Every structure is written in structure tokens, then in C-alpha cells.
Amino acid sequence: MEQTKPLRIALTKGRLENNTISLFEKMGFDCSAVREKGRKLILPVDGGKMEVVLAKANDVITYVEHGVCDVGVVGKDTIMEMNGRFFELVDLGFGKCRFALATKKGEPFYGGYGVKTIATKYPNVARTFFESKGMDVEIVKIEGSVELAPLLELSDGIVDIVETGTTLKENGLEVIEDIAPISARMIVNMVSMKLRQKEIEELVARVTANLE
Ligand code: PRP
């Protein structure tokens, strides 16, 4: 009989990857291959019963949506921005931060007549937020260090991730409104959820039982 393929889990490279591997070790999975990965991107876990794929956040969603990975670990920020078709099963509780609207300290944002300009790495999140307020804004997509945009007077405000608040503070910016809390989530491909239901439910139960 053909051996079952390992359950394939896409992890967002970096901090979420490290937190997930620590969680898997707490659950009793052997993650030595991931710990000694070098530059390898596909690695066996738990004696080959599972396979971990290391990818960028957006790509975790792409691989899970297309079903080439059964499960993914990705931040709620990326989920909100990409709006994919998959199940979001577990809030893993790590990678906590938030989406917020920030401006230069002391500068009034609401009010006035002109259309405000917002710089962000997350145009869909920003658009949805301002649409919910019925507010027309111009959105400019920035790739990183979004805090620069209001300092360079490209924008009136930013929609960005705030964790400790240090980046805002050190650049003379402040939060004027929280938009949404963020943390790492476990997502599952819709077909895998049917075809590998037992394995996935078992994994989810063990993950849930071992969360902080
Ligand atoms: C994120 C975010 C803020 C910063 C917030 O950027 O975009 O710039 O972290 O963290 P803090 O509130 O703890 O200061 P990241 O480090 O991912 O780099 P990037 O801006 O180049 O994307």
C-alpha cells in the first residue's frame, strides 16, 4: 500500500517559525532537522510524519490556498490583507501586535476638508478601515519603514503594525486609533480539511492543549 504523504505545514520564516517549532517541541515532536536546517526550505518533523515548509508570510497563504501545503502558520495581518479561501482554526497566541492608525504627534487627523493620504504596507486593511468609517482617503503603498512617509510629508498618516510602540515614539509619531489585534493563526486548506480531517483535528487538539 502506498504510504501516506506527510502532512505539510508552511511556516512563516523567522519569529513565527521559531515560536511554532518551540510549540511543536513542547508537544513532543522531534524538530532537530529544522533546528539544524542550514539553508534548506523543506524539512521533516516528527520522524517524517510531517513536513515543514519555510516561506514568506504571503506565500504561506498562497501555498495553503492552492493545497500544496495542508496547514499554515501566518500572522492575522497577512490574513486580513490577503483575504484568502481557507479555514482559520487556531489563534496561536504568539506574534502579538496590532494594526493602528498613526500620525505625527499632536497633529489633528480627523476634521478638515481635504482628502487625507495614508501610507501603508497593507492597502486592503487600510481601505477596509476607512470604508467602515465612510471616509474617503488616498492610499499609497509603501514596502517598509512606513513611518518615513509622514516624516517626509508624503502622507498625513500611516496604517501599520505596532508592537512595542518604540518605532513610532522614536520617530515622533503616535497612535490615534487602534484598528485590530494581530497574532499568529493556524490555517488549513479546505480540501485537506476534508481528506485529512482526522490528522488535522488531532494536530489542532494537541496544539490547543499546549498553548501558553
Ligand atoms: C514593523 C512595523 C513597524 C515596527 C513596529 O516593521 O512595520 O515599523 O515593526 O514595531 P515596534 O512597535 O515594536 O517598534 P518591521 O520591523 O517588520 O520592518 P519594516 O517596517 O521594514 O517592514
PDB file of C-alpha atoms and ligand atoms in Angstrom:
ATOM      1  CA  MET A   1       0.000   0.000   0.000  1.00  0.00           C
ATOM      2  CA  GLU A   2       1.213   3.480  -0.813  1.00  0.00           C
ATOM      3  CA  GLN A   3       2.499   5.284   2.244  1.00  0.00           C
ATOM      4  CA  THR A   4       0.537   8.379   3.248  1.00  0.00           C
ATOM      5  CA  LYS A   5       2.259  11.628   2.341  1.00  0.00           C
ATOM      6  CA  PRO A   6       3.486  13.606   5.343  1.00  0.00           C
ATOM      7  CA  LEU A   7       1.173  16.406   6.457  1.00  0.00           C
ATOM      8  CA  ARG A   8       2.775  19.536   5.015  1.00  0.00           C
ATOM      9  CA  ILE A   9       2.877  22.662   7.149  1.00  0.00           C
ATOM     10  CA  ALA A  10       4.000  26.042   5.808  1.00  0.00           C
ATOM     11  CA  LEU A  11       5.578  28.262   8.450  1.00  0.00           C
ATOM     12  CA  THR A  12       6.237  31.984   8.144  1.00  0.00           C
ATOM     13  CA  LYS A  13      10.032  32.246   8.279  1.00  0.00           C
ATOM     14  CA  GLY A  14      11.521  33.998  11.290  1.00  0.00           C
ATOM     15  CA  ARG A  15       9.824  34.632  14.603  1.00  0.00           C
ATOM     16  CA  LEU A  16       6.591  32.728  13.891  1.00  0.00           C
ATOM     17  CA  GLU A  17       8.668  29.788  12.634  1.00  0.00           C
ATOM     18  CA  ASN A  18      10.722  29.749  15.853  1.00  0.00           C
ATOM     19  CA  ASN A  19       7.646  30.025  18.083  1.00  0.00           C
ATOM     20  CA  THR A  20       5.914  27.217  16.187  1.00  0.00           C
ATOM     21  CA  ILE A  21       8.948  24.934  16.389  1.00  0.00           C
ATOM     22  CA  SER A  22       9.179  25.562  20.163  1.00  0.00           C
ATOM     23  CA  LEU A  23       5.475  24.696  20.408  1.00  0.00           C
ATOM     24  CA  PHE A  24       5.973  21.504  18.360  1.00  0.00           C
ATOM     25  CA  GLU A  25       8.864  20.503  20.652  1.00  0.00           C
ATOM     26  CA  LYS A  26       6.662  21.093  23.684  1.00  0.00           C
ATOM     27  CA  MET A  27       4.136  18.777  22.021  1.00  0.00           C
ATOM     28  CA  GLY A  28       6.874  16.117  21.797  1.00  0.00           C
ATOM     29  CA  PHE A  29       7.691  16.358  18.062  1.00  0.00           C
ATOM     30  CA  ASP A  30      11.294  15.834  17.032  1.00  0.00           C
ATOM     31  CA  CYS A  31      12.261  19.100  15.279  1.00  0.00           C
ATOM     32  CA  SER A  32      16.028  18.513  15.126  1.00  0.00           C
ATOM     33  CA  ALA A  33      16.069  18.720  11.300  1.00  0.00           C
ATOM     34  CA  VAL A  34      14.502  22.206  11.496  1.00  0.00           C
ATOM     35  CA  ARG A  35      16.881  23.282  14.262  1.00  0.00           C
ATOM     36  CA  GLU A  36      19.837  22.254  12.046  1.00  0.00           C
ATOM     37  CA  LYS A  37      18.277  23.357   8.773  1.00  0.00           C
ATOM     38  CA  GLY A  38      21.070  25.437   7.235  1.00  0.00           C
ATOM     39  CA  ARG A  39      19.558  26.868   4.031  1.00  0.00           C
ATOM     40  CA  LYS A  40      17.091  24.013   3.483  1.00  0.00           C
ATOM     41  CA  LEU A  41      13.461  25.043   2.985  1.00  0.00           C
ATOM     42  CA  ILE A  42      11.580  21.716   3.324  1.00  0.00           C
ATOM     43  CA  LEU A  43      12.296  19.737   6.469  1.00  0.00           C
ATOM     44  CA  PRO A  44      10.926  16.614   8.159  1.00  0.00           C
ATOM     45  CA  VAL A  45       9.298  16.864  11.588  1.00  0.00           C
ATOM     46  CA  ASP A  46       8.245  14.101  13.991  1.00  0.00           C
ATOM     47  CA  GLY A  47      10.258  11.403  12.225  1.00  0.00           C
ATOM     48  CA  GLY A  48       8.888  12.367   8.795  1.00  0.00           C
ATOM     49  CA  LYS A  49       5.179  12.185   9.710  1.00  0.00           C
ATOM     50  CA  MET A  50       5.025  15.876   8.990  1.00  0.00           C
ATOM     51  CA  GLU A  51       6.980  18.184   6.763  1.00  0.00           C
ATOM     52  CA  VAL A  52       7.689  21.840   7.434  1.00  0.00           C
ATOM     53  CA  VAL A  53       7.993  24.337   4.561  1.00  0.00           C
ATOM     54  CA  LEU A  54       9.613  27.707   5.317  1.00  0.00           C
ATOM     55  CA  ALA A  55       8.137  30.623   3.374  1.00  0.00           C
ATOM     56  CA  LYS A  56       7.353  34.335   3.431  1.00  0.00           C
ATOM     57  CA  ALA A  57       4.012  35.216   5.032  1.00  0.00           C
ATOM     58  CA  ASN A  58       2.110  35.965   1.786  1.00  0.00           C
ATOM     59  CA  ASP A  59       3.441  32.765   0.246  1.00  0.00           C
ATOM     60  CA  VAL A  60       2.267  30.680   3.233  1.00  0.00           C
ATOM     61  CA  ILE A  61      -1.271  31.739   2.302  1.00  0.00           C
ATOM     62  CA  THR A  62      -0.692  31.074  -1.414  1.00  0.00           C
ATOM     63  CA  TYR A  63       0.640  27.546  -0.741  1.00  0.00           C
ATOM     64  CA  VAL A  64      -2.213  26.709   1.641  1.00  0.00           C
ATOM     65  CA  GLU A  65      -4.886  28.130  -0.701  1.00  0.00           C
ATOM     66  CA  HIS A  66      -3.513  26.093  -3.597  1.00  0.00           C
ATOM     67  CA  GLY A  67      -3.406  22.960  -1.443  1.00  0.00           C
ATOM     68  CA  VAL A  68       0.324  22.290  -1.898  1.00  0.00           C
ATOM     69  CA  CYS A  69       0.578  22.753   1.879  1.00  0.00           C
ATOM     70  CA  ASP A  70      -2.188  21.370   4.122  1.00  0.00           C
ATOM     71  CA  VAL A  71      -1.624  23.709   7.050  1.00  0.00           C
ATOM     72  CA  GLY A  72      -0.016  27.116   7.529  1.00  0.00           C
ATOM     73  CA  VAL A  73       1.133  29.370  10.346  1.00  0.00           C
ATOM     74  CA  VAL A  74       0.806  33.038   9.459  1.00  0.00           C
ATOM     75  CA  GLY A  75       0.029  36.378  11.103  1.00  0.00           C
ATOM     76  CA  LYS A  76      -3.510  37.741  11.202  1.00  0.00           C
ATOM     77  CA  ASP A  77      -2.082  40.862   9.492  1.00  0.00           C
ATOM     78  CA  THR A  78      -1.337  38.878   6.321  1.00  0.00           C
ATOM     79  CA  ILE A  79      -4.675  37.041   6.559  1.00  0.00           C
ATOM     80  CA  MET A  80      -6.553  40.360   6.766  1.00  0.00           C
ATOM     81  CA  GLU A  81      -4.617  41.803   3.840  1.00  0.00           C
ATOM     82  CA  MET A  82      -4.871  38.762   1.547  1.00  0.00           C
ATOM     83  CA  ASN A  83      -8.456  37.601   2.214  1.00  0.00           C
ATOM     84  CA  GLY A  84      -7.848  34.047   1.009  1.00  0.00           C
ATOM     85  CA  ARG A  85     -10.074  30.966   0.941  1.00  0.00           C
ATOM     86  CA  PHE A  86      -9.018  28.629   3.764  1.00  0.00           C
ATOM     87  CA  PHE A  87     -10.075  27.759   7.289  1.00  0.00           C
ATOM     88  CA  GLU A  88      -8.569  29.748  10.152  1.00  0.00           C
ATOM     89  CA  LEU A  89      -8.616  27.236  13.008  1.00  0.00           C
ATOM     90  CA  VAL A  90      -6.404  28.317  15.895  1.00  0.00           C
ATOM     91  CA  ASP A  91      -5.209  31.579  17.426  1.00  0.00           C
ATOM     92  CA  LEU A  92      -1.697  30.537  18.492  1.00  0.00           C
ATOM     93  CA  GLY A  93      -1.384  33.483  20.856  1.00  0.00           C
ATOM     94  CA  PHE A  94       2.183  34.434  19.878  1.00  0.00           C
ATOM     95  CA  GLY A  95       3.350  37.107  17.429  1.00  0.00           C
ATOM     96  CA  LYS A  96       1.049  39.534  19.203  1.00  0.00           C
ATOM     97  CA  CYS A  97       0.853  43.112  17.958  1.00  0.00           C
ATOM     98  CA  ARG A  98      -1.840  45.338  16.457  1.00  0.00           C
ATOM     99  CA  PHE A  99      -2.838  47.352  13.435  1.00  0.00           C
ATOM    100  CA  ALA A 100      -3.115  51.042  14.214  1.00  0.00           C
ATOM    101  CA  LEU A 101      -3.587  54.400  12.562  1.00  0.00           C
ATOM    102  CA  ALA A 102      -0.768  56.776  13.496  1.00  0.00           C
ATOM    103  CA  THR A 103       0.165  60.351  12.686  1.00  0.00           C
ATOM    104  CA  LYS A 104       2.793  62.906  13.633  1.00  0.00           C
ATOM    105  CA  LYS A 105       2.458  63.636  17.338  1.00  0.00           C
ATOM    106  CA  GLY A 106      -0.032  66.368  18.127  1.00  0.00           C
ATOM    107  CA  GLU A 107      -1.210  66.733  14.541  1.00  0.00           C
ATOM    108  CA  PRO A 108      -5.002  66.708  14.099  1.00  0.00           C
ATOM    109  CA  PHE A 109      -6.058  63.990  11.657  1.00  0.00           C
ATOM    110  CA  TYR A 110      -9.847  63.890  11.645  1.00  0.00           C
ATOM    111  CA  GLY A 111     -11.621  67.015  10.543  1.00  0.00           C
ATOM    112  CA  GLY A 112     -10.695  69.431   7.779  1.00  0.00           C
ATOM    113  CA  TYR A 113     -11.880  69.146   4.171  1.00  0.00           C
ATOM    114  CA  GLY A 114      -9.064  67.726   2.052  1.00  0.00           C
ATOM    115  CA  VAL A 115      -8.786  64.003   1.290  1.00  0.00           C
ATOM    116  CA  LYS A 116      -6.159  62.525   3.614  1.00  0.00           C
ATOM    117  CA  THR A 117      -3.276  60.452   2.304  1.00  0.00           C
ATOM    118  CA  ILE A 118      -2.410  57.229   4.096  1.00  0.00           C
ATOM    119  CA  ALA A 119       0.832  55.301   3.609  1.00  0.00           C
ATOM    120  CA  THR A 120       0.809  51.587   4.378  1.00  0.00           C
ATOM    121  CA  LYS A 121       2.193  48.158   3.568  1.00  0.00           C
ATOM    122  CA  TYR A 122      -1.413  46.921   3.947  1.00  0.00           C
ATOM    123  CA  PRO A 123      -3.620  48.809   1.430  1.00  0.00           C
ATOM    124  CA  ASN A 124      -6.598  46.432   1.771  1.00  0.00           C
ATOM    125  CA  VAL A 125      -6.614  46.690   5.561  1.00  0.00           C
ATOM    126  CA  ALA A 126      -6.370  50.488   5.330  1.00  0.00           C
ATOM    127  CA  ARG A 127      -9.113  50.696   2.667  1.00  0.00           C
ATOM    128  CA  THR A 128     -11.495  48.497   4.689  1.00  0.00           C
ATOM    129  CA  PHE A 129     -10.846  50.523   7.848  1.00  0.00           C
ATOM    130  CA  PHE A 130     -11.587  53.891   6.227  1.00  0.00           C
ATOM    131  CA  GLU A 131     -14.543  52.492   4.262  1.00  0.00           C
ATOM    132  CA  SER A 132     -16.074  51.362   7.559  1.00  0.00           C
ATOM    133  CA  LYS A 133     -15.853  54.997   8.645  1.00  0.00           C
ATOM    134  CA  GLY A 134     -17.286  56.233   5.341  1.00  0.00           C
ATOM    135  CA  MET A 135     -14.108  58.259   4.910  1.00  0.00           C
ATOM    136  CA  ASP A 136     -12.525  58.826   1.509  1.00  0.00           C
ATOM    137  CA  VAL A 137      -8.713  58.566   1.654  1.00  0.00           C
ATOM    138  CA  GLU A 138      -5.897  58.207  -0.826  1.00  0.00           C
ATOM    139  CA  ILE A 139      -3.776  55.152  -0.113  1.00  0.00           C
ATOM    140  CA  VAL A 140      -0.087  54.945  -1.026  1.00  0.00           C
ATOM    141  CA  LYS A 141       1.588  51.522  -0.872  1.00  0.00           C
ATOM    142  CA  ILE A 142       4.982  51.530   0.867  1.00  0.00           C
ATOM    143  CA  GLU A 143       7.203  48.433   1.191  1.00  0.00           C
ATOM    144  CA  GLY A 144       8.783  49.006   4.619  1.00  0.00           C
ATOM    145  CA  SER A 145       9.649  51.578   7.289  1.00  0.00           C
ATOM    146  CA  VAL A 146       6.244  53.146   6.625  1.00  0.00           C
ATOM    147  CA  GLU A 147       6.942  55.600   9.465  1.00  0.00           C
ATOM    148  CA  LEU A 148       9.049  57.575   6.973  1.00  0.00           C
ATOM    149  CA  ALA A 149       6.039  58.625   4.884  1.00  0.00           C
ATOM    150  CA  PRO A 150       4.528  61.226   7.270  1.00  0.00           C
ATOM    151  CA  LEU A 151       8.018  62.430   8.253  1.00  0.00           C
ATOM    152  CA  LEU A 152       8.795  63.086   4.577  1.00  0.00           C
ATOM    153  CA  GLU A 153       5.304  64.604   4.214  1.00  0.00           C
ATOM    154  CA  LEU A 154       4.213  62.037   1.663  1.00  0.00           C
ATOM    155  CA  SER A 155       1.209  61.168   3.829  1.00  0.00           C
ATOM    156  CA  ASP A 156      -0.976  62.508   6.630  1.00  0.00           C
ATOM    157  CA  GLY A 157      -0.933  59.208   8.468  1.00  0.00           C
ATOM    158  CA  ILE A 158       0.045  55.553   8.351  1.00  0.00           C
ATOM    159  CA  VAL A 159      -1.744  52.274   8.898  1.00  0.00           C
ATOM    160  CA  ASP A 160       0.884  49.930  10.239  1.00  0.00           C
ATOM    161  CA  ILE A 161       1.776  47.244  12.729  1.00  0.00           C
ATOM    162  CA  VAL A 162       2.596  48.449  16.232  1.00  0.00           C
ATOM    163  CA  GLU A 163       4.232  46.067  18.659  1.00  0.00           C
ATOM    164  CA  THR A 164       6.102  47.890  21.418  1.00  0.00           C
ATOM    165  CA  GLY A 165       5.410  51.367  20.002  1.00  0.00           C
ATOM    166  CA  THR A 166       9.138  52.174  20.021  1.00  0.00           C
ATOM    167  CA  THR A 167       9.426  52.854  16.277  1.00  0.00           C
ATOM    168  CA  LEU A 168       6.561  55.352  16.419  1.00  0.00           C
ATOM    169  CA  LYS A 169       7.886  57.042  19.546  1.00  0.00           C
ATOM    170  CA  GLU A 170      11.453  57.379  18.284  1.00  0.00           C
ATOM    171  CA  ASN A 171      10.161  58.997  15.101  1.00  0.00           C
ATOM    172  CA  GLY A 172       7.782  61.489  16.715  1.00  0.00           C
ATOM    173  CA  LEU A 173       4.594  59.648  15.725  1.00  0.00           C
ATOM    174  CA  GLU A 174       1.669  58.452  17.847  1.00  0.00           C
ATOM    175  CA  VAL A 175      -1.261  56.073  17.574  1.00  0.00           C
ATOM    176  CA  ILE A 176      -4.548  57.857  17.153  1.00  0.00           C
ATOM    177  CA  GLU A 177      -6.706  54.769  16.740  1.00  0.00           C
ATOM    178  CA  ASP A 178      -6.318  51.007  17.133  1.00  0.00           C
ATOM    179  CA  ILE A 179      -7.645  49.047  14.164  1.00  0.00           C
ATOM    180  CA  ALA A 180      -7.332  45.348  15.035  1.00  0.00           C
ATOM    181  CA  PRO A 181      -5.359  42.964  17.232  1.00  0.00           C
ATOM    182  CA  ILE A 182      -2.900  40.633  15.475  1.00  0.00           C
ATOM    183  CA  SER A 183      -1.416  37.253  16.412  1.00  0.00           C
ATOM    184  CA  ALA A 184      -0.261  34.093  14.662  1.00  0.00           C
ATOM    185  CA  ARG A 185      -3.005  31.826  13.325  1.00  0.00           C
ATOM    186  CA  MET A 186      -3.090  28.226  12.137  1.00  0.00           C
ATOM    187  CA  ILE A 187      -4.833  27.983   8.774  1.00  0.00           C
ATOM    188  CA  VAL A 188      -5.918  24.872   6.862  1.00  0.00           C
ATOM    189  CA  ASN A 189      -6.580  24.158   3.198  1.00  0.00           C
ATOM    190  CA  MET A 190     -10.277  23.453   2.587  1.00  0.00           C
ATOM    191  CA  VAL A 191      -9.755  20.165   0.738  1.00  0.00           C
ATOM    192  CA  SER A 192      -7.112  18.914   3.211  1.00  0.00           C
ATOM    193  CA  MET A 193      -9.619  19.593   5.987  1.00  0.00           C
ATOM    194  CA  LYS A 194     -11.919  17.001   4.375  1.00  0.00           C
ATOM    195  CA  LEU A 195      -9.346  14.479   3.147  1.00  0.00           C
ATOM    196  CA  ARG A 196      -7.057  14.535   6.206  1.00  0.00           C
ATOM    197  CA  GLN A 197      -9.616  15.519   8.791  1.00  0.00           C
ATOM    198  CA  LYS A 198      -8.503  13.073  11.495  1.00  0.00           C
ATOM    199  CA  GLU A 199      -4.813  14.039  11.322  1.00  0.00           C
ATOM    200  CA  ILE A 200      -5.612  17.747  11.234  1.00  0.00           C
ATOM    201  CA  GLU A 201      -8.091  17.542  14.100  1.00  0.00           C
ATOM    202  CA  GLU A 202      -5.524  15.607  16.143  1.00  0.00           C
ATOM    203  CA  LEU A 203      -2.858  18.218  15.393  1.00  0.00           C
ATOM    204  CA  VAL A 204      -5.219  21.072  16.284  1.00  0.00           C
ATOM    205  CA  ALA A 205      -6.208  19.368  19.565  1.00  0.00           C
ATOM    206  CA  ARG A 206      -2.544  18.839  20.538  1.00  0.00           C
ATOM    207  CA  VAL A 207      -1.614  22.374  19.542  1.00  0.00           C
ATOM    208  CA  THR A 208      -4.529  23.802  21.527  1.00  0.00           C
ATOM    209  CA  ALA A 209      -3.654  21.721  24.584  1.00  0.00           C
ATOM    210  CA  ASN A 210      -0.081  23.029  24.535  1.00  0.00           C
ATOM    211  CA  LEU A 211      -0.736  26.743  24.059  1.00  0.00           C
ATOM    212  CA  GLU A 212       0.525  29.106  26.748  1.00  0.00           C
TER     213      GLU A 212
HETATM  214  C1  PRP B   1       7.300  46.550  11.913  1.00  0.00           C
HETATM  215  C2  PRP B   1       6.261  47.655  11.735  1.00  0.00           C
HETATM  216  C3  PRP B   1       6.876  48.796  12.500  1.00  0.00           C
HETATM  217  C4  PRP B   1       7.595  48.084  13.641  1.00  0.00           C
HETATM  218  C5  PRP B   1       6.746  48.161  14.885  1.00  0.00           C
HETATM  219  O1  PRP B   1       8.292  46.748  10.987  1.00  0.00           O
HETATM  220  O2  PRP B   1       6.047  47.937  10.373  1.00  0.00           O
HETATM  221  O3  PRP B   1       7.776  49.515  11.704  1.00  0.00           O
HETATM  222  O4  PRP B   1       7.762  46.718  13.252  1.00  0.00           O
HETATM  223  O5  PRP B   1       7.400  47.618  15.999  1.00  0.00           O
HETATM  224  P1  PRP B   1       7.503  48.423  17.396  1.00  0.00           P
HETATM  225  O6  PRP B   1       6.150  48.971  17.711  1.00  0.00           O
HETATM  226  O7  PRP B   1       7.922  47.351  18.377  1.00  0.00           O
HETATM  227  O8  PRP B   1       8.537  49.482  17.235  1.00  0.00           O
HETATM  228  P2  PRP B   1       9.411  45.670  10.651  1.00  0.00           P
HETATM  229  O9  PRP B   1      10.416  45.597  11.731  1.00  0.00           O
HETATM  230  O10 PRP B   1       8.732  44.371  10.328  1.00  0.00           O
HETATM  231  O11 PRP B   1      10.134  46.283   9.386  1.00  0.00           O
HETATM  232  P3  PRP B   1       9.579  47.046   8.102  1.00  0.00           P
HETATM  233  O12 PRP B   1       8.940  48.320   8.563  1.00  0.00           O
HETATM  234  O13 PRP B   1      10.772  47.307   7.266  1.00  0.00           O
HETATM  235  O14 PRP B   1       8.595  46.127   7.455  1.00  0.00           O
END
